[in-house]
Short mmCIF file of C-alpha atoms and ligand atoms in Angstrom, two decimals:
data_model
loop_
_atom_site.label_atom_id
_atom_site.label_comp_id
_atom_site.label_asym_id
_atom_site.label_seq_id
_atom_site.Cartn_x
_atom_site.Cartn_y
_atom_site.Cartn_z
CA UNK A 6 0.00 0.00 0.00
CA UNK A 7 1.43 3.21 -1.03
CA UNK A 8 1.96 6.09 1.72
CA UNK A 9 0.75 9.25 0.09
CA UNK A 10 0.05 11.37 3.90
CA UNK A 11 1.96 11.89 6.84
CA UNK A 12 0.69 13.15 9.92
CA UNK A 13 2.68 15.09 12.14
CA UNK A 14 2.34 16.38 15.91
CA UNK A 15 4.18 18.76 17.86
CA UNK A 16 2.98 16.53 21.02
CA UNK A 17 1.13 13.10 21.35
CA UNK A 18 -1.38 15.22 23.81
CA UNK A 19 -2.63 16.34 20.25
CA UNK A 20 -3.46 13.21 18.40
CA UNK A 21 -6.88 12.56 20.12
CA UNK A 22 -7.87 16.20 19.24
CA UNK A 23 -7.37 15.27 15.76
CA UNK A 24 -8.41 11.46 15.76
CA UNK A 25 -11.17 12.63 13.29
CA UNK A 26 -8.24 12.82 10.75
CA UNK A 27 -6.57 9.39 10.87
CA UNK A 28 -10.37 7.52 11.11
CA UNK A 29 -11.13 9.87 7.81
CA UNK A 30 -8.14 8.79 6.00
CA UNK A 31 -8.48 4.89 7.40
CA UNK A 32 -12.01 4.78 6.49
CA UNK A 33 -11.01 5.84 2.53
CA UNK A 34 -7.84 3.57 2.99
CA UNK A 35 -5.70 6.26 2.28
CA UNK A 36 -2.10 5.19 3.62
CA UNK A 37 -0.51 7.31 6.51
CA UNK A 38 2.65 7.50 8.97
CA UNK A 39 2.18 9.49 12.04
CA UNK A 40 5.00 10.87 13.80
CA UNK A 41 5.97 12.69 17.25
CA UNK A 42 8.05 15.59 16.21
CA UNK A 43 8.04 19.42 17.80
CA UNK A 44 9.42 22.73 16.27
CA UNK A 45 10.96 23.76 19.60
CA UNK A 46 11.76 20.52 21.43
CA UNK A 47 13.17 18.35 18.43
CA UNK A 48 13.65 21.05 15.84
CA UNK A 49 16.49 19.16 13.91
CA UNK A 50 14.48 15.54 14.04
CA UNK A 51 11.29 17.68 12.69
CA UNK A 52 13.53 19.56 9.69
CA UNK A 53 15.17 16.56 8.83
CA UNK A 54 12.10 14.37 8.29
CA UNK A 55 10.49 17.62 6.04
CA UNK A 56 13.42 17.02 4.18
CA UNK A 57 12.85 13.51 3.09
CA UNK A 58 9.19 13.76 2.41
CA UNK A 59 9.57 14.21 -1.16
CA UNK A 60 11.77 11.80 -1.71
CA UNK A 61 9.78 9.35 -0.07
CA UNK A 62 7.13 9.93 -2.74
CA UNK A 63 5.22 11.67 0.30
CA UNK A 64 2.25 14.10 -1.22
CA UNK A 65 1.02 15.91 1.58
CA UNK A 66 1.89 16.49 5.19
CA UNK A 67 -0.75 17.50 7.96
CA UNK A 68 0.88 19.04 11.00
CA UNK A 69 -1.04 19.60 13.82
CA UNK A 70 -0.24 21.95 17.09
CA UNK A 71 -1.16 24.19 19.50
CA UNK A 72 -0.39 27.33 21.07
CA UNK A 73 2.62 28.86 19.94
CA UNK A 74 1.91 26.28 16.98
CA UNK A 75 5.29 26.50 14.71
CA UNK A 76 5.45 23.17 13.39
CA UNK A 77 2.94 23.46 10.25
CA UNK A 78 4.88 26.77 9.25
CA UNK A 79 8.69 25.08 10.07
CA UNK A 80 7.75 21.72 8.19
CA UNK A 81 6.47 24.07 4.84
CA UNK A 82 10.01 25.77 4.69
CA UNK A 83 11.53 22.80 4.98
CA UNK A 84 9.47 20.39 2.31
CA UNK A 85 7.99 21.19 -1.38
CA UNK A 86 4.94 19.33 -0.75
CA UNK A 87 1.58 21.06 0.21
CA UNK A 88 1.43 21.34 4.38
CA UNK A 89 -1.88 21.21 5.53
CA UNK A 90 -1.73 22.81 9.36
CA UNK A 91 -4.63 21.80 11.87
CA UNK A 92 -4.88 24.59 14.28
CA UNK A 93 -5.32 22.47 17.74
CA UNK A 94 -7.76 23.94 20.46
CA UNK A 95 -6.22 25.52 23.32
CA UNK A 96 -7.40 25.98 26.92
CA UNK A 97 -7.35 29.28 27.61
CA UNK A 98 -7.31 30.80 23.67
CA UNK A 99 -9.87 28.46 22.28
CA UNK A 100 -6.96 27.55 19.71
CA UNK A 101 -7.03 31.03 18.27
CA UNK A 102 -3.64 31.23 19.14
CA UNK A 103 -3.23 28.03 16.99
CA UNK A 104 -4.46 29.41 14.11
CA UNK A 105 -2.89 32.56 13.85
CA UNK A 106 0.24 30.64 14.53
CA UNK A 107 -0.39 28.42 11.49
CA UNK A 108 -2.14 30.74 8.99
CA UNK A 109 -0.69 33.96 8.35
CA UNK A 110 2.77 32.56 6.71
CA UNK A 111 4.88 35.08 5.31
CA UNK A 112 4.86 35.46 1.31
CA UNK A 113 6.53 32.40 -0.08
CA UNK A 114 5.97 29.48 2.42
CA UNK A 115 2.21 28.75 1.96
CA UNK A 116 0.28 26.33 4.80
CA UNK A 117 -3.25 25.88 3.89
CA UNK A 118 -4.86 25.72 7.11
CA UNK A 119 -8.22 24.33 8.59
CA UNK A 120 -10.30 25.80 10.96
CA UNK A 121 -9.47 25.05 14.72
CA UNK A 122 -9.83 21.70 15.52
CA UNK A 123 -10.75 20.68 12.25
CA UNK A 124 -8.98 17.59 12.06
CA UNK A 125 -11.70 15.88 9.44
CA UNK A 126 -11.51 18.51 7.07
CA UNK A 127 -7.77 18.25 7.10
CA UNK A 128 -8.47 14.53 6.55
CA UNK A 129 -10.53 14.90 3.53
CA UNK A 130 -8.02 17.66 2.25
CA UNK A 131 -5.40 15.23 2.43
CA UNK A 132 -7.06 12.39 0.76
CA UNK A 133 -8.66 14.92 -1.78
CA UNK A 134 -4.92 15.68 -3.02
CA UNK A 135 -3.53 12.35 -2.72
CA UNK A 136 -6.70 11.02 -4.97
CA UNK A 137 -5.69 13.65 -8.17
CA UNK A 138 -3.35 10.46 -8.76
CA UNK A 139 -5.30 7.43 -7.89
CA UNK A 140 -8.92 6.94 -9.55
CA UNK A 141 -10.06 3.98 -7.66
CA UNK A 142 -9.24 6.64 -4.06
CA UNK A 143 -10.94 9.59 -5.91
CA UNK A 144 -13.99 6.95 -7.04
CA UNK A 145 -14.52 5.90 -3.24
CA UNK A 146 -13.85 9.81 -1.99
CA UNK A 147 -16.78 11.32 -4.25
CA UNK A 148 -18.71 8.68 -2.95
CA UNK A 149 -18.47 9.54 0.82
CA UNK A 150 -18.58 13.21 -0.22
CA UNK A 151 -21.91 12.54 -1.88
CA UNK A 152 -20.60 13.85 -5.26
CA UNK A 153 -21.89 13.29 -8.65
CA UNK A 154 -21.37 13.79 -11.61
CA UNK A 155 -18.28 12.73 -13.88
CA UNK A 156 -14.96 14.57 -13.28
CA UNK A 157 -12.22 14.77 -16.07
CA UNK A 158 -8.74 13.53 -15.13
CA UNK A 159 -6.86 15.84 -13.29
CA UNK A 160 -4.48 18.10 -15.33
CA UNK A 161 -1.23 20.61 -15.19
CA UNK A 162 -4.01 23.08 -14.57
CA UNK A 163 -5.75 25.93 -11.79
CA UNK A 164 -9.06 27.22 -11.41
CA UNK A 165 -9.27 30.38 -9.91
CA UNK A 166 -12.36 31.71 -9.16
CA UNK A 167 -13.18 35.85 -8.73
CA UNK A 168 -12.59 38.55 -11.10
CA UNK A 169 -10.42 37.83 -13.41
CA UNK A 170 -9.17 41.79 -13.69
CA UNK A 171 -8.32 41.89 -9.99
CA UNK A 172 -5.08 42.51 -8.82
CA UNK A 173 -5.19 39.36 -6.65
CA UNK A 174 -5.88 37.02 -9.40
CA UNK A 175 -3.30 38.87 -11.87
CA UNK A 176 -0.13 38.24 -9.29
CA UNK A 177 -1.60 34.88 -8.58
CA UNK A 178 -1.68 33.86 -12.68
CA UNK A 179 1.65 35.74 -12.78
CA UNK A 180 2.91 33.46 -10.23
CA UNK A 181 1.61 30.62 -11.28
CA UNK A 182 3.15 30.97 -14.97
CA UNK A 183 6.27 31.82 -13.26
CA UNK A 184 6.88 28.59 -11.53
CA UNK A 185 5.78 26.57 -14.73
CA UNK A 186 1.79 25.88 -14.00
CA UNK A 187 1.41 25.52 -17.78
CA UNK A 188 -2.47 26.43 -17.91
CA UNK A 189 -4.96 28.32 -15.18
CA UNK A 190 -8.66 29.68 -15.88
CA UNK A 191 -10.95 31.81 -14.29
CA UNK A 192 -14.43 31.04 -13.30
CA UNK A 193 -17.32 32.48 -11.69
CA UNK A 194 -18.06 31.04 -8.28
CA UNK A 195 -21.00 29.28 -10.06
CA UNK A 196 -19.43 26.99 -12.35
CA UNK A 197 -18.15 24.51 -10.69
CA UNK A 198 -19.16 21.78 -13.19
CA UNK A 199 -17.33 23.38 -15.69
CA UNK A 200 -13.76 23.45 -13.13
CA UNK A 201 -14.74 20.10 -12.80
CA UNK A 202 -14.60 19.16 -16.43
CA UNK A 203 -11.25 21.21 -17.26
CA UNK A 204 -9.28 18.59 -15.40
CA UNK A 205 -8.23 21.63 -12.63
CA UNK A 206 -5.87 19.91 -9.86
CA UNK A 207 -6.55 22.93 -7.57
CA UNK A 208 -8.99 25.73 -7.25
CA UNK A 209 -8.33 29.50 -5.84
CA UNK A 210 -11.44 31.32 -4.43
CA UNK A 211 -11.05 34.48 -3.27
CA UNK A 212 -12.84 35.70 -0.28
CA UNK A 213 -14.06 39.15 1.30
CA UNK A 214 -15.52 40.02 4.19
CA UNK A 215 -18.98 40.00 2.34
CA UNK A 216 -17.90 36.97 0.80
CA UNK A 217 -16.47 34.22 3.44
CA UNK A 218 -18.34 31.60 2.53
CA UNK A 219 -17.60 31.46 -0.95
CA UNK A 220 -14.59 28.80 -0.72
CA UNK A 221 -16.47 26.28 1.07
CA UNK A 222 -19.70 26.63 -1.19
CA UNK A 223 -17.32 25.80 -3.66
CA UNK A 224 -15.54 22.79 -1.99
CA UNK A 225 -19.03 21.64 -1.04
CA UNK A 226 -19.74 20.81 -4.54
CA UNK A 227 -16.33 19.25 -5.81
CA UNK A 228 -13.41 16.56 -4.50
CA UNK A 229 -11.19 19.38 -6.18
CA UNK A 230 -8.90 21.12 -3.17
CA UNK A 231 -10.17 24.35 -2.98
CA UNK A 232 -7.45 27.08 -1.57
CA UNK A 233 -9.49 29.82 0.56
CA UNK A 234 -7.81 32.75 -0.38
CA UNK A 235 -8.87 35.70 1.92
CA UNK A 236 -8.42 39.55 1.38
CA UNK A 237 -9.31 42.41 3.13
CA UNK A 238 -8.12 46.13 2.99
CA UNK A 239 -7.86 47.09 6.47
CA UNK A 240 -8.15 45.38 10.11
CA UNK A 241 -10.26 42.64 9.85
CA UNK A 242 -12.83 41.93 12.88
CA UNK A 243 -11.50 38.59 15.16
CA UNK A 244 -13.93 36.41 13.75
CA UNK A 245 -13.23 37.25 10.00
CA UNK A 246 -10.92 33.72 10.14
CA UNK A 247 -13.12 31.47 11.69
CA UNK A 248 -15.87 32.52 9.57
CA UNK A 249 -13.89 31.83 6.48
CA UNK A 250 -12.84 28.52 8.34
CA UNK A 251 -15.87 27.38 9.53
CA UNK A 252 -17.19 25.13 6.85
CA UNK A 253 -14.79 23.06 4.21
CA UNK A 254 -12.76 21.09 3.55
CA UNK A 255 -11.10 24.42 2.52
CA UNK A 256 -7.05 25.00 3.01
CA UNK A 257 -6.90 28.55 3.71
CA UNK A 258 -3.89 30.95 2.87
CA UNK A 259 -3.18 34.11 5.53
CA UNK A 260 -4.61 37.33 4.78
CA UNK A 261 -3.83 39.13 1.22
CA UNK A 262 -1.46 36.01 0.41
CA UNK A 263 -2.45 35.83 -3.23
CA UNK A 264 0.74 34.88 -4.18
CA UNK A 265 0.92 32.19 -1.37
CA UNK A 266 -2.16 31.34 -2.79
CA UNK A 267 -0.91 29.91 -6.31
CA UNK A 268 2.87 28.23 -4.39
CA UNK A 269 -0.15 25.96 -2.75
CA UNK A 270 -2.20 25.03 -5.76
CA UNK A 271 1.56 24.52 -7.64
CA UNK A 272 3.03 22.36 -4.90
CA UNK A 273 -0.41 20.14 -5.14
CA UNK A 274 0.88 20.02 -8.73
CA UNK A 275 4.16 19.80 -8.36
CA UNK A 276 3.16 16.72 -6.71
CA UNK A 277 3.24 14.74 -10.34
CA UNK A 278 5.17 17.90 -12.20
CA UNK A 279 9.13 17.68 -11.66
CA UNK A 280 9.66 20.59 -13.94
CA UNK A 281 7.17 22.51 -11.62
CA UNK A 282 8.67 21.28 -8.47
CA UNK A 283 12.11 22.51 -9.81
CA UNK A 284 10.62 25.72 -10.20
CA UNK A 285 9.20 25.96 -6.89
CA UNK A 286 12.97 24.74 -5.30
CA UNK A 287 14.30 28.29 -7.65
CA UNK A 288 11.40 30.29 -6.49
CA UNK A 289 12.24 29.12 -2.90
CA UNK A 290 15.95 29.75 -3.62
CA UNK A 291 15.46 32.79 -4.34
CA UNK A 292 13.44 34.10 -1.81
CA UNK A 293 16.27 32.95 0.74
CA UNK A 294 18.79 34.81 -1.33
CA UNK A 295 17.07 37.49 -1.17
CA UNK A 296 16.68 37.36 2.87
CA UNK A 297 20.93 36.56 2.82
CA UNK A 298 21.79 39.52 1.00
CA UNK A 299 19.79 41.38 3.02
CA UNK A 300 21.25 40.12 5.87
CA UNK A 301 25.08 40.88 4.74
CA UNK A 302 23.91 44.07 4.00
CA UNK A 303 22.81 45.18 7.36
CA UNK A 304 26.18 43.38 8.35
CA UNK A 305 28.34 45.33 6.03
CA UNK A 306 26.73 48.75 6.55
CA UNK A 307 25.48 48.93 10.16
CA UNK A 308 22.19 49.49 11.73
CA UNK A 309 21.92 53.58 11.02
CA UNK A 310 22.66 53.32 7.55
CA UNK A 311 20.85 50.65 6.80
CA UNK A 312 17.74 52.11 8.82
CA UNK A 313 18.55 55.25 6.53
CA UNK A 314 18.08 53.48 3.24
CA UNK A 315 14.88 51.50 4.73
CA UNK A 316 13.34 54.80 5.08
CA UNK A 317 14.30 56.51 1.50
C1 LIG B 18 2.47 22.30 21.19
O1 LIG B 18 2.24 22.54 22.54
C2 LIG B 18 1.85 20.97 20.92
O2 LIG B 18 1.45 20.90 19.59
C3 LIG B 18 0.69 20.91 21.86
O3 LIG B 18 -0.52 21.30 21.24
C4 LIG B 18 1.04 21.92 22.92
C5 LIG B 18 1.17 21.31 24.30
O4 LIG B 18 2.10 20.27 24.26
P1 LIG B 18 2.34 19.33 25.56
O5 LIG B 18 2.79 20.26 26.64
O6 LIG B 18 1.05 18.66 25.85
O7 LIG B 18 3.42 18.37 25.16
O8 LIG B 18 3.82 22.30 20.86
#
């Protein structure tokens, strides 16, 4: 039996809060290895088994933690493939901790998150990847999902779904072409038959405050993983999150992440696209260049001068 998932915790004290997603991906006898391993107590054990998840012909990782909850956001920079993070319910936070932890990743490291203590949706988002390359798992997945209707096979291609002349969407398609997604379409929230026909191995909604729901009505109709994608122009009130979280499966990106947005839908495809995943290991590259030189900088010229040019 192949091992598409693994399932990470930064503590065993979180694997019954998330028992819902082992009996989801037992129950669709989707393969899975959980492991034991913390950002802050093991950090090299954690790193060095991101590392080898790709090679291991892993496709997707759920990490689970709470509080101070570093160990979705740690095990993305250190792997290619898509990190799912399960925000684990805290005492005296209620797990919002968690999920600000886990969901607003800076531009470049993408975890699509679930909504606190969503361990089933994370389950189903999991399996819902791992099926785009195993018809008999998608076959019993629609199923259980009580979905209809004939899908085409999935393709090199994203569905994004909003206005197509937003600036959201046009650094998102930009992105996308950059790191070799060879095709991506946009659709009105409506027409999810027709995403479902194009063969789309992820799908982008955007969401506003007026529009929250939008990503899981669309993951309610499809086996497709939809990326929640939220935006907002100023401070958002504290329940602008969970509302976007509170129905799925949906893997949500942090706040104005568009970019972050279309790494996630290219690392699901990266998952059977090498020249994509090379891409993604420049893109990634680069970004840490970018931080390094940076760094040598503010080495080289001091704090005052640097502060100086920050502020030009
Ligand atoms: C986090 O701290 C874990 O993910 C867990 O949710 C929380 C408490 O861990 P224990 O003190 O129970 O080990 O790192």
């Amino acid at each position: 039996m192949s091992v598409p998932v693994e399932v990470r915790v930064g503590s065993d004290s979180d694997l019954p809060k998330i028992e819902r997603a082992f009996a989801v991906l037992e129950e669709l006898g989707v393969g899975f290895e959980a492991r034991v391993l913390s950002a802050h107590r093991t950090p090299q054990r954690m790193a060095a088994r991101a590392r080898q998840l790709e090679g291991a012909a892993f496709r997707v990782s759920i990490a689970a933690a709470g509080g101070s909850a570093h160990l979705p956001g740690m095990t993305a920079s250190e792997t290619l493939i898509p990190v799912i993070g399960i925000p684990v319910e805290t005492s005296q936070l209620k797990g919002m901790d968690s999920l600000l932890s886990i969901v607003q990743m800076p531009e470049g490291v993408p975890v699509g998150t679930v909504g606190i203590g969503q361990a089933e949706h994370a389950g189903l988002l999991a399996a819902q990847i791992a099926a785009q390359d195993d018809p008999l798992l998608r076959a019993r997945l629609r199923m259980r999902r009580g979905l209809t209707g004939s899908v085409a096979p999935a393709r090199e291609f994203v569905a994004l779904v909003g206005p197509k002349e937003d600036k959201a969407c046009r650094e998102a398609m930009d992105l996308l072409a950059e790191v070799g997604v060879k095709d991506a379409g946009v659709f009105e929230p409506g027409a999810v038959a027709d995403i479902e026909k194009s063969g789309a191995r992820a799908i982008i909604v955007w969401a506003e405050a007026d529009t929250l729901s939008r990503p899981a009505e669309v993951a309610a109709r499809t086996d497709i993983p939809v990326i929640a994608a939220p935006l907002a122009s100023g401070a958002v009130p504290s329940d602008f999150l969970p509302r976007l979280l509170e129905k799925g499966p949906v893997a949500a990106m942090g706040i104005n992440r568009p970019r972050n947005a279309a790494l996630f839908a290219a690392m699901i495809v990266g998952n059977t696209s090498a020249a994509v995943r090379d891409h993604l290991c420049a893109h990634r590259e680069r970004l840490a260049e970018e931080v390094e030189r940076k760094d040598a900088s503010l080495i080289a010229q001091g704090i005052r001068s640097y502060l100086d040019g920050l502020k030009k």
